[in-house]
């Protein structure tokens, strides 16, 4: 075996170790054979949106029934799996596993080609630390954004290729467009990449080719945009073109978000380790700026940093951490590349890397273990109650009907399992991309109706929202409205825990 063959064999061996490491990382998911975050609002909304897609409603919010800008394309994929007989929880389990494996794979392949195999090996092993302390978090959350990460990384892999072909440019733009259809959080990352190619690199061929490919790929988004604007339902607070001039509070929040994007606390030593890695990475990028092989990497760091700032300002701040993840991968790579020449001559760089990798794994496993423990503890009783209630619920309530239920009852027992709507019985309407004025109106009606104690008050809101069914968990009878309904509406189901009423 020649020296080059031995090097190639070792390189392949490192990739296999990273993929084996990814399998170890997802071992809690495989062991429990159930998706994590079962009771999370994000997953409950995913399930509800899939039910709406199966009903033929692509753009309608599953709670309010209004068309919104919430992307339906991830849910369309899950609906297809449901149509071929795969239960939604199994689909989410498979998505979680594939997300983690593909994220590790593409991080390794991107850093390997842009830096070297040794740097790729270290950065990939540090992915849990990057996820937990440098942006993104919730690695096992089977949300639309995490489903889009491997797709966007595949686009980066093609985009940063030296001497890329026109075909590769088209494919990278298509992958970015597909990722955007799943999670629009990439709008500034994609937009500033195109602007960089147009204004700085003056690569007009890439700009035109990628822009045209994106326009074609985003046709479903433009149609969704048309539906929203034709019904005058634009203007959600999740995104705003102008939020005013940044003040002291904004700058303070930005600094905290950069230092500790997930935990929002500066006392943890891991936060300062992450900050140190980022600063060393910035210094490394400065040191490598003259090298031809790193110009593309530095270009992407600049683009991602600017995209992060614009995302933080124009979107709600928690969305910016998603962009920070892509930036952090390259900063970590620059930090590793800076010290790699002395890594095998001095023991302390190896110890530092081992501590970072180990702490990332420990923190991830500690959090996931506690979450699975509490989830499994509640799951058995919840499933038994939900199954019994669900069979009766479907007998009396039709799909897409608007019902009156409390926040908790609707969110946990109805929203993820039955395609029926509720009067903002879950969080803020702005979470679902509703216009701010409409969201506030619905929230106010929900607040008022919970305290209705007479027929006039209740009839006014029920008539306004076409509510003819009410559902009450036993604990919901503490609300005045359900006390009134229990005495004055027809009781069509009276179970151990739930009651279903029909409006007279």
Coordinates of C-alpha atoms in Angstrom, one line a residue:
X1 CA 0.0 0.0 0.0
X2 CA 1.4 3.4 -1.1
X3 CA 1.7 6.3 1.3
X4 CA -1.2 8.1 -0.5
X5 CA -3.4 5.0 -0.2
X6 CA -2.6 4.8 3.6
X7 CA -3.6 8.5 3.9
X8 CA -6.8 7.9 2.0
X9 CA -7.6 4.9 4.1
X10 CA -7.1 6.9 7.3
X11 CA -9.2 9.7 6.0
X12 CA -12.1 7.3 5.3
X13 CA -11.6 5.8 8.7
X14 CA -12.0 9.2 10.3
X15 CA -15.3 9.7 8.5
X16 CA -16.5 6.3 9.7
X17 CA -15.5 7.3 13.3
X18 CA -17.5 10.5 13.0
X19 CA -20.6 8.6 11.7
X20 CA -20.2 6.1 14.5
X21 CA -20.0 9.0 16.9
X22 CA -23.2 10.3 15.4
X23 CA -24.9 7.0 16.1
X24 CA -23.7 7.2 19.7
X25 CA -25.1 10.7 20.0
X26 CA -28.5 9.5 18.8
X27 CA -28.4 6.4 21.0
X28 CA -31.0 7.8 23.4
X29 CA -33.4 8.2 20.5
X30 CA -32.8 4.7 19.3
X31 CA -33.0 3.3 22.8
X32 CA -36.3 4.9 23.6
X33 CA -37.7 4.4 20.1
X34 CA -39.8 7.5 20.5
X35 CA -39.3 11.1 19.3
X36 CA -38.0 13.5 21.9
X37 CA -39.9 16.7 22.7
X38 CA -43.2 14.8 22.5
X39 CA -45.0 17.5 24.5
X40 CA -43.2 20.3 22.9
X41 CA -45.3 23.1 21.2
X42 CA -43.2 22.7 18.0
X43 CA -43.9 19.0 17.6
X44 CA -47.5 19.4 18.5
X45 CA -47.9 22.0 15.8
X46 CA -46.0 19.8 13.3
X47 CA -48.6 17.0 13.9
X48 CA -51.5 19.5 13.6
X49 CA -50.2 20.9 10.4
X50 CA -49.8 17.4 8.9
X51 CA -53.4 16.7 9.7
X52 CA -54.4 19.8 7.9
X53 CA -52.3 18.9 4.8
X54 CA -54.0 15.5 4.8
X55 CA -57.3 17.4 4.8
X56 CA -56.1 19.2 1.7
X57 CA -55.4 22.5 3.5
X58 CA -51.8 23.5 2.6
X59 CA -51.5 27.0 3.9
X60 CA -54.2 27.1 6.6
X61 CA -53.1 27.5 10.2
X62 CA -54.4 24.4 12.0
X63 CA -55.6 26.4 15.0
X64 CA -57.2 29.4 13.5
X65 CA -58.0 28.3 10.0
X66 CA -56.5 31.4 8.4
X67 CA -53.9 31.0 5.6
X68 CA -50.5 32.0 7.0
X69 CA -46.8 32.1 5.9
X70 CA -46.0 29.1 8.0
X71 CA -44.3 26.8 5.4
X72 CA -46.2 23.6 4.7
X73 CA -43.6 21.7 2.7
X74 CA -42.0 19.8 5.6
X75 CA -45.5 18.8 6.7
X76 CA -46.3 17.8 3.1
X77 CA -43.4 15.3 3.3
X78 CA -44.6 13.9 6.6
X79 CA -48.2 13.6 5.2
X80 CA -46.9 11.5 2.3
X81 CA -45.3 9.1 4.9
X82 CA -48.6 9.0 6.7
X83 CA -50.4 8.1 3.4
X84 CA -48.2 5.1 3.0
X85 CA -49.0 3.9 6.5
X86 CA -46.1 5.2 8.6
X87 CA -47.4 6.7 11.9
X88 CA -46.4 10.3 12.5
X89 CA -44.4 9.5 15.6
X90 CA -42.4 6.9 13.7
X91 CA -41.9 9.5 10.9
X92 CA -40.6 12.0 13.4
X93 CA -38.3 9.4 14.9
X94 CA -36.8 8.6 11.5
X95 CA -36.5 12.3 10.7
X96 CA -34.6 12.9 13.9
X97 CA -32.1 10.0 13.2
X98 CA -31.5 11.0 9.6
X99 CA -31.1 14.7 10.5
X100 CA -28.3 13.9 13.0
X101 CA -26.5 11.5 10.7
X102 CA -26.7 13.9 7.7
X103 CA -25.6 16.9 9.8
X104 CA -22.5 15.1 11.0
X105 CA -21.8 13.8 7.5
X106 CA -22.0 17.2 5.7
X107 CA -20.2 19.1 8.4
X108 CA -17.3 16.6 8.0
X109 CA -17.3 16.7 4.2
X110 CA -17.5 20.5 4.1
X111 CA -14.7 21.1 6.5
X112 CA -12.6 18.3 5.1
X113 CA -12.6 19.9 1.6
X114 CA -12.3 23.5 2.8
X115 CA -9.6 22.8 5.4
X116 CA -8.3 19.3 5.8
X117 CA -9.3 15.9 7.2
X118 CA -7.9 16.5 10.6
X119 CA -9.8 19.7 11.1
X120 CA -13.0 18.1 9.8
X121 CA -12.5 15.3 12.3
X122 CA -12.3 17.6 15.3
X123 CA -15.0 20.0 14.2
X124 CA -17.5 17.1 13.6
X125 CA -16.8 15.6 17.0
X126 CA -17.4 19.1 18.4
X127 CA -20.9 19.4 16.8
X128 CA -22.7 18.6 20.1
X129 CA -20.8 21.4 21.8
X130 CA -21.4 23.8 18.8
X131 CA -25.1 22.9 18.9
X132 CA -25.4 23.4 22.7
X133 CA -23.3 26.6 23.2
X134 CA -22.7 28.2 19.8
X135 CA -26.2 28.3 18.2
X136 CA -29.3 26.3 17.4
X137 CA -29.7 23.7 20.2
X138 CA -32.3 21.0 20.4
X139 CA -30.5 18.6 18.1
X140 CA -33.2 16.0 18.5
X141 CA -36.1 18.3 17.7
X142 CA -37.8 17.0 14.5
X143 CA -38.9 20.5 13.4
X144 CA -38.9 22.0 9.9
X145 CA -35.7 23.9 10.6
X146 CA -33.7 20.8 11.6
X147 CA -35.1 18.9 8.6
X148 CA -33.7 21.7 6.4
X149 CA -30.2 21.9 7.9
X150 CA -28.7 18.9 5.9
X151 CA -30.3 20.3 2.7
X152 CA -28.7 23.7 3.3
X153 CA -25.4 22.2 4.2
X154 CA -25.4 20.2 1.0
X155 CA -25.9 23.5 -0.9
X156 CA -22.9 25.0 1.0
X157 CA -20.8 22.0 0.1
X158 CA -21.4 22.6 -3.6
X159 CA -21.2 26.4 -3.4
X160 CA -17.8 26.5 -1.7
X161 CA -16.3 24.0 -4.2
X162 CA -13.3 25.5 -6.0
X163 CA -13.9 25.9 -9.7
X164 CA -17.5 24.7 -9.4
X165 CA -19.4 24.0 -12.6
X166 CA -22.6 25.6 -13.8
X167 CA -24.4 22.4 -13.0
X168 CA -23.1 22.5 -9.4
X169 CA -24.1 26.1 -9.1
X170 CA -27.6 25.3 -10.2
X171 CA -27.8 22.3 -7.8
X172 CA -26.6 24.4 -4.9
X173 CA -29.1 27.1 -5.6
X174 CA -31.9 24.5 -5.9
X175 CA -30.9 23.0 -2.5
X176 CA -30.9 26.4 -0.9
X177 CA -34.3 27.1 -2.4
X178 CA -35.6 23.8 -1.1
X179 CA -34.2 24.6 2.4
X180 CA -35.9 28.0 2.2
X181 CA -39.3 26.4 1.3
X182 CA -39.0 24.3 4.4
X183 CA -37.7 27.1 6.7
X184 CA -37.5 30.7 5.5
X185 CA -35.0 31.6 8.1
X186 CA -32.3 31.4 5.3
X187 CA -33.6 34.5 3.5
X188 CA -30.6 36.7 4.5
X189 CA -28.0 34.0 4.3
X190 CA -29.0 33.2 0.7
X191 CA -29.6 36.9 -0.2
X192 CA -26.3 38.1 1.0
X193 CA -24.5 35.2 -0.7
X194 CA -26.0 36.3 -4.0
X195 CA -25.2 40.0 -3.3
X196 CA -21.6 39.0 -2.5
X197 CA -21.2 37.2 -5.8
X198 CA -22.7 40.1 -7.7
X199 CA -21.0 43.1 -6.0
X200 CA -17.8 41.7 -4.5
X201 CA -16.8 38.7 -6.5
X202 CA -18.5 40.0 -9.6
X203 CA -19.3 36.4 -10.6
X204 CA -22.2 37.4 -12.8
X205 CA -22.6 33.9 -14.3
X206 CA -23.2 32.4 -10.8
X207 CA -25.4 35.3 -9.8
X208 CA -27.7 34.9 -12.8
X209 CA -27.7 31.1 -12.8
X210 CA -28.3 30.8 -9.0
X211 CA -30.9 33.6 -9.0
X212 CA -32.9 32.1 -11.8
X213 CA -32.7 28.6 -10.2
X214 CA -34.0 30.1 -6.9
X215 CA -36.8 31.9 -8.6
X216 CA -38.0 28.7 -10.2
X217 CA -37.6 26.7 -7.0
X218 CA -39.5 29.2 -5.0
X219 CA -42.6 29.2 -7.2
X220 CA -44.6 27.4 -4.4
X221 CA -43.6 30.1 -2.0
X222 CA -44.7 32.9 -4.4
X223 CA -48.0 31.2 -4.7
X224 CA -48.4 31.0 -1.0
X225 CA -47.4 34.7 -0.8
X226 CA -50.2 35.5 -3.3
X227 CA -52.7 33.6 -1.3
X228 CA -51.8 35.5 1.9
X229 CA -51.7 38.9 0.3
X230 CA -54.9 38.4 -1.7
X231 CA -56.7 37.9 1.7
X232 CA -55.0 40.8 3.3
X233 CA -53.4 38.5 5.9
X234 CA -49.8 39.8 5.8
X235 CA -48.0 41.6 8.6
X236 CA -47.0 39.1 11.2
X237 CA -44.7 40.3 13.9
X238 CA -42.3 37.4 13.4
X239 CA -40.7 39.4 10.6
X240 CA -40.6 43.1 10.2
X241 CA -38.7 45.3 7.7
X242 CA -38.2 48.1 10.3
X243 CA -38.1 47.7 14.0
X244 CA -36.7 51.1 14.8
X245 CA -33.2 52.2 15.6
X246 CA -31.2 49.8 17.8
X247 CA -31.1 51.1 21.4
X248 CA -29.3 50.0 24.5
X249 CA -31.7 47.2 25.3
X250 CA -31.3 45.8 21.7
X251 CA -27.5 45.9 21.9
X252 CA -27.5 44.3 25.3
X253 CA -29.8 41.5 24.0
X254 CA -27.6 41.1 21.0
X255 CA -24.5 40.7 23.1
X256 CA -26.1 38.2 25.4
X257 CA -27.4 36.2 22.4
X258 CA -24.0 36.1 20.8
X259 CA -22.2 35.0 24.0
X260 CA -24.9 32.5 25.1
X261 CA -27.4 32.0 22.3
X262 CA -29.2 29.1 24.0
X263 CA -28.9 29.4 27.7
X264 CA -28.8 33.2 28.0
X265 CA -26.6 33.0 31.1
X266 CA -23.0 34.1 31.4
X267 CA -22.1 32.2 34.5
X268 CA -21.4 28.8 32.8
X269 CA -17.7 28.2 31.9
X270 CA -18.9 26.6 28.7
X271 CA -20.1 30.0 27.5
X272 CA -16.7 31.5 27.9
X273 CA -15.1 28.5 26.2
X274 CA -17.4 29.0 23.2
X275 CA -16.5 32.7 23.2
X276 CA -12.8 31.9 23.3
X277 CA -13.2 29.4 20.4
X278 CA -15.1 32.1 18.4
X279 CA -12.4 34.7 19.0
X280 CA -9.6 32.3 18.2
X281 CA -11.5 31.4 15.0
X282 CA -11.8 35.0 14.0
X283 CA -8.1 35.5 14.7
X284 CA -7.4 32.3 12.6
X285 CA -9.5 33.6 9.7
X286 CA -7.4 36.8 9.8
X287 CA -4.2 34.8 9.8
X288 CA -5.3 32.7 6.9
X289 CA -6.7 35.5 4.8
X290 CA -3.9 35.6 2.4
X291 CA -4.1 31.9 1.5
X292 CA -6.1 31.1 -1.6
X293 CA -7.6 28.0 -0.2
X294 CA -9.3 29.9 2.6
X295 CA -10.7 32.8 0.7
X296 CA -14.0 31.0 0.2
X297 CA -14.2 30.1 3.9
X298 CA -13.6 33.7 5.0
X299 CA -16.1 34.9 2.5
X300 CA -18.7 32.6 4.0
X301 CA -17.9 33.7 7.5
X302 CA -18.4 37.3 6.6
X303 CA -21.7 36.5 4.8
X304 CA -23.0 34.4 7.7
X305 CA -22.0 37.1 10.3
X306 CA -23.9 39.8 8.4
X307 CA -26.8 37.5 7.8
X308 CA -26.9 36.8 11.6
X309 CA -27.2 40.5 12.4
X310 CA -29.9 41.1 9.9
X311 CA -31.8 38.0 11.1
X312 CA -31.5 39.1 14.7
X313 CA -32.9 42.5 13.8
X314 CA -35.7 41.6 11.3
X315 CA -36.9 38.4 12.8
X316 CA -37.5 37.6 16.4
X317 CA -34.1 37.2 18.2
X318 CA -34.4 33.4 18.8
X319 CA -34.3 32.8 15.1
X320 CA -30.8 34.3 14.8
X321 CA -29.2 31.4 16.7
X322 CA -30.1 29.2 13.7
X323 CA -27.8 31.2 11.5
X324 CA -25.2 31.3 14.2
X325 CA -24.9 27.6 13.9
X326 CA -23.5 27.8 10.4
X327 CA -21.2 30.6 11.3
X328 CA -19.9 28.7 14.3
X329 CA -18.9 25.6 12.3
X330 CA -16.4 27.7 10.3
X331 CA -15.1 29.7 13.3
X332 CA -14.5 26.4 15.1
X333 CA -12.7 25.1 12.0
X334 CA -10.5 28.2 11.8
X335 CA -9.6 27.8 15.5
X336 CA -8.7 24.2 15.0
X337 CA -6.7 24.9 11.9
X338 CA -4.7 27.6 13.7
X339 CA -3.4 25.1 16.3
X340 CA -3.3 22.0 14.2
X341 CA 0.4 22.3 13.3
X342 CA 1.4 22.0 17.0
X343 CA -1.4 19.6 18.0
X344 CA 0.8 16.5 17.8
X345 CA 3.8 18.3 19.3
X346 CA 2.1 19.6 22.4
X347 CA -0.3 17.8 24.6
X348 CA -2.4 20.8 25.8
X349 CA -4.2 21.4 22.5
X350 CA -5.4 17.7 22.5
X351 CA -6.5 18.0 26.1
X352 CA -8.5 21.2 25.3
X353 CA -10.2 19.6 22.3
X354 CA -11.0 16.5 24.4
X355 CA -12.6 18.6 27.1
X356 CA -14.7 20.6 24.6
X357 CA -15.9 17.4 22.8
X358 CA -16.5 15.7 26.1
X359 CA -18.4 18.6 27.6
X360 CA -20.6 18.9 24.6
X361 CA -21.5 15.2 24.7
X362 CA -22.1 15.4 28.5
X363 CA -24.4 18.4 28.4
X364 CA -26.4 17.0 25.5
X365 CA -26.8 13.6 27.1
X366 CA -27.6 15.1 30.5
X367 CA -30.4 17.3 29.1
X368 CA -31.8 14.6 26.8
X369 CA -31.8 12.0 29.5
X370 CA -33.8 14.2 31.8
X371 CA -36.2 15.1 29.1
X372 CA -36.8 11.5 28.1
X373 CA -37.2 10.5 31.8
X374 CA -39.9 13.1 32.4
X375 CA -41.5 12.4 29.1
X376 CA -41.7 8.7 29.6
X377 CA -43.1 9.2 33.1
X378 CA -46.0 11.1 31.8
X379 CA -46.5 9.3 28.5
X380 CA -48.3 6.1 29.7
X381 CA -51.1 7.9 31.5
X382 CA -51.4 10.5 28.8
X383 CA -51.6 7.9 26.0
X384 CA -54.3 5.9 27.8
X385 CA -56.4 9.0 28.5
X386 CA -55.9 10.4 25.0
X387 CA -56.8 7.2 23.3
X388 CA -60.0 6.8 25.3
X389 CA -61.0 10.5 24.7
X390 CA -59.9 10.5 21.1
X391 CA -62.3 7.7 20.1
X392 CA -65.3 9.6 21.6
X393 CA -64.1 12.9 20.3
X394 CA -64.2 11.8 16.7
X395 CA -67.8 10.6 17.1
X396 CA -69.1 14.1 18.0
X397 CA -66.7 16.6 16.4
X398 CA -66.3 17.0 12.6
X399 CA -62.9 17.9 11.0
X400 CA -62.2 21.7 10.6
X401 CA -64.9 22.6 13.2
X402 CA -64.1 25.5 15.6
X403 CA -64.4 24.4 19.2
X404 CA -64.0 26.1 22.6
X405 CA -61.4 24.5 24.8
X406 CA -58.8 25.7 27.3
X407 CA -55.2 26.2 26.3
X408 CA -53.9 23.0 27.9
X409 CA -56.8 20.7 26.8
X410 CA -56.7 21.9 23.2
X411 CA -52.9 21.9 23.0
X412 CA -52.2 18.4 24.4
X413 CA -55.3 16.4 23.6
X414 CA -56.8 17.9 20.5
X415 CA -54.3 19.9 18.5
X416 CA -51.9 17.1 17.6
X417 CA -54.5 14.4 16.9
X418 CA -57.7 16.0 15.5
X419 CA -58.0 18.4 12.6
X420 CA -60.2 20.9 14.4
X421 CA -59.6 24.5 15.2
X422 CA -59.7 26.3 18.5
X423 CA -60.1 29.9 19.6
X424 CA -56.5 30.8 20.2
X425 CA -56.4 28.1 22.9
X426 CA -52.7 28.0 22.5
X427 CA -50.1 30.7 22.8
X428 CA -49.9 33.9 20.8
X429 CA -51.3 34.0 17.3
X430 CA -48.2 35.7 16.2
X431 CA -46.3 32.4 16.7
X432 CA -48.3 31.1 13.7
X433 CA -47.4 34.0 11.4
X434 CA -50.8 35.7 11.8
X435 CA -51.1 39.5 11.3
X436 CA -50.4 41.2 14.7
X437 CA -53.9 42.9 14.8
X438 CA -55.7 39.7 14.1
X439 CA -53.6 37.8 16.6
X440 CA -54.3 40.3 19.3
X441 CA -58.0 40.2 18.5
X442 CA -58.2 36.5 18.8
X443 CA -56.2 36.5 22.1
X444 CA -58.6 39.1 23.5
X445 CA -61.6 37.1 22.5
X446 CA -60.1 34.0 24.2
X447 CA -59.4 35.9 27.3
X448 CA -62.9 37.3 27.5
X449 CA -64.7 34.0 26.7
X450 CA -62.9 32.2 29.6
X451 CA -64.6 34.6 32.0
X452 CA -68.0 34.7 30.4
X453 CA -70.8 34.0 33.0
X454 CA -73.9 34.8 31.0
X455 CA -75.6 33.9 27.7
X456 CA -75.0 37.3 26.0
X457 CA -71.3 37.3 26.5
X458 CA -70.8 33.7 25.4
X459 CA -73.2 33.9 22.4
X460 CA -71.5 37.0 21.0
X461 CA -68.1 35.3 20.8
X462 CA -69.4 31.9 19.7
X463 CA -71.5 33.5 16.9
X464 CA -68.5 35.6 15.8
X465 CA -66.2 32.5 15.5
X466 CA -68.9 29.9 14.6
X467 CA -68.3 27.8 17.8
X468 CA -70.9 25.1 18.4
X469 CA -68.8 22.6 20.4
X470 CA -67.0 23.0 23.8
X471 CA -64.6 20.5 25.3
X472 CA -63.7 20.6 29.0
X473 CA -61.1 18.6 30.9
X474 CA -62.2 18.0 34.5
X475 CA -59.7 20.7 35.7
X476 CA -61.2 23.2 33.2
X477 CA -64.4 23.5 35.2
X478 CA -62.5 26.1 37.3
X479 CA -63.1 28.6 34.5
X480 CA -66.3 30.5 34.7
X481 CA -67.3 29.9 31.1
X482 CA -67.2 26.1 31.5
X483 CA -69.2 26.3 34.7
X484 CA -71.8 28.2 32.7
X485 CA -71.6 25.8 29.8
X486 CA -71.9 22.8 32.1
X487 CA -75.3 24.0 33.2
X488 CA -76.7 25.5 30.0
X489 CA -75.3 23.5 27.0
X490 CA -76.2 20.0 25.9
X491 CA -73.8 17.5 27.3
X492 CA -73.2 15.0 24.5
X493 CA -70.3 13.1 26.2
X494 CA -69.5 12.7 29.9
X495 CA -66.4 10.7 30.5
X496 CA -64.0 10.2 33.4
X497 CA -61.9 13.1 32.5
X498 CA -63.6 14.9 29.6
X499 CA -66.9 16.4 28.8
X500 CA -68.1 17.5 25.3
X501 CA -71.0 20.0 25.0
X502 CA -73.1 21.1 22.0
X503 CA -74.3 24.7 21.9
X504 CA -78.1 24.9 22.1

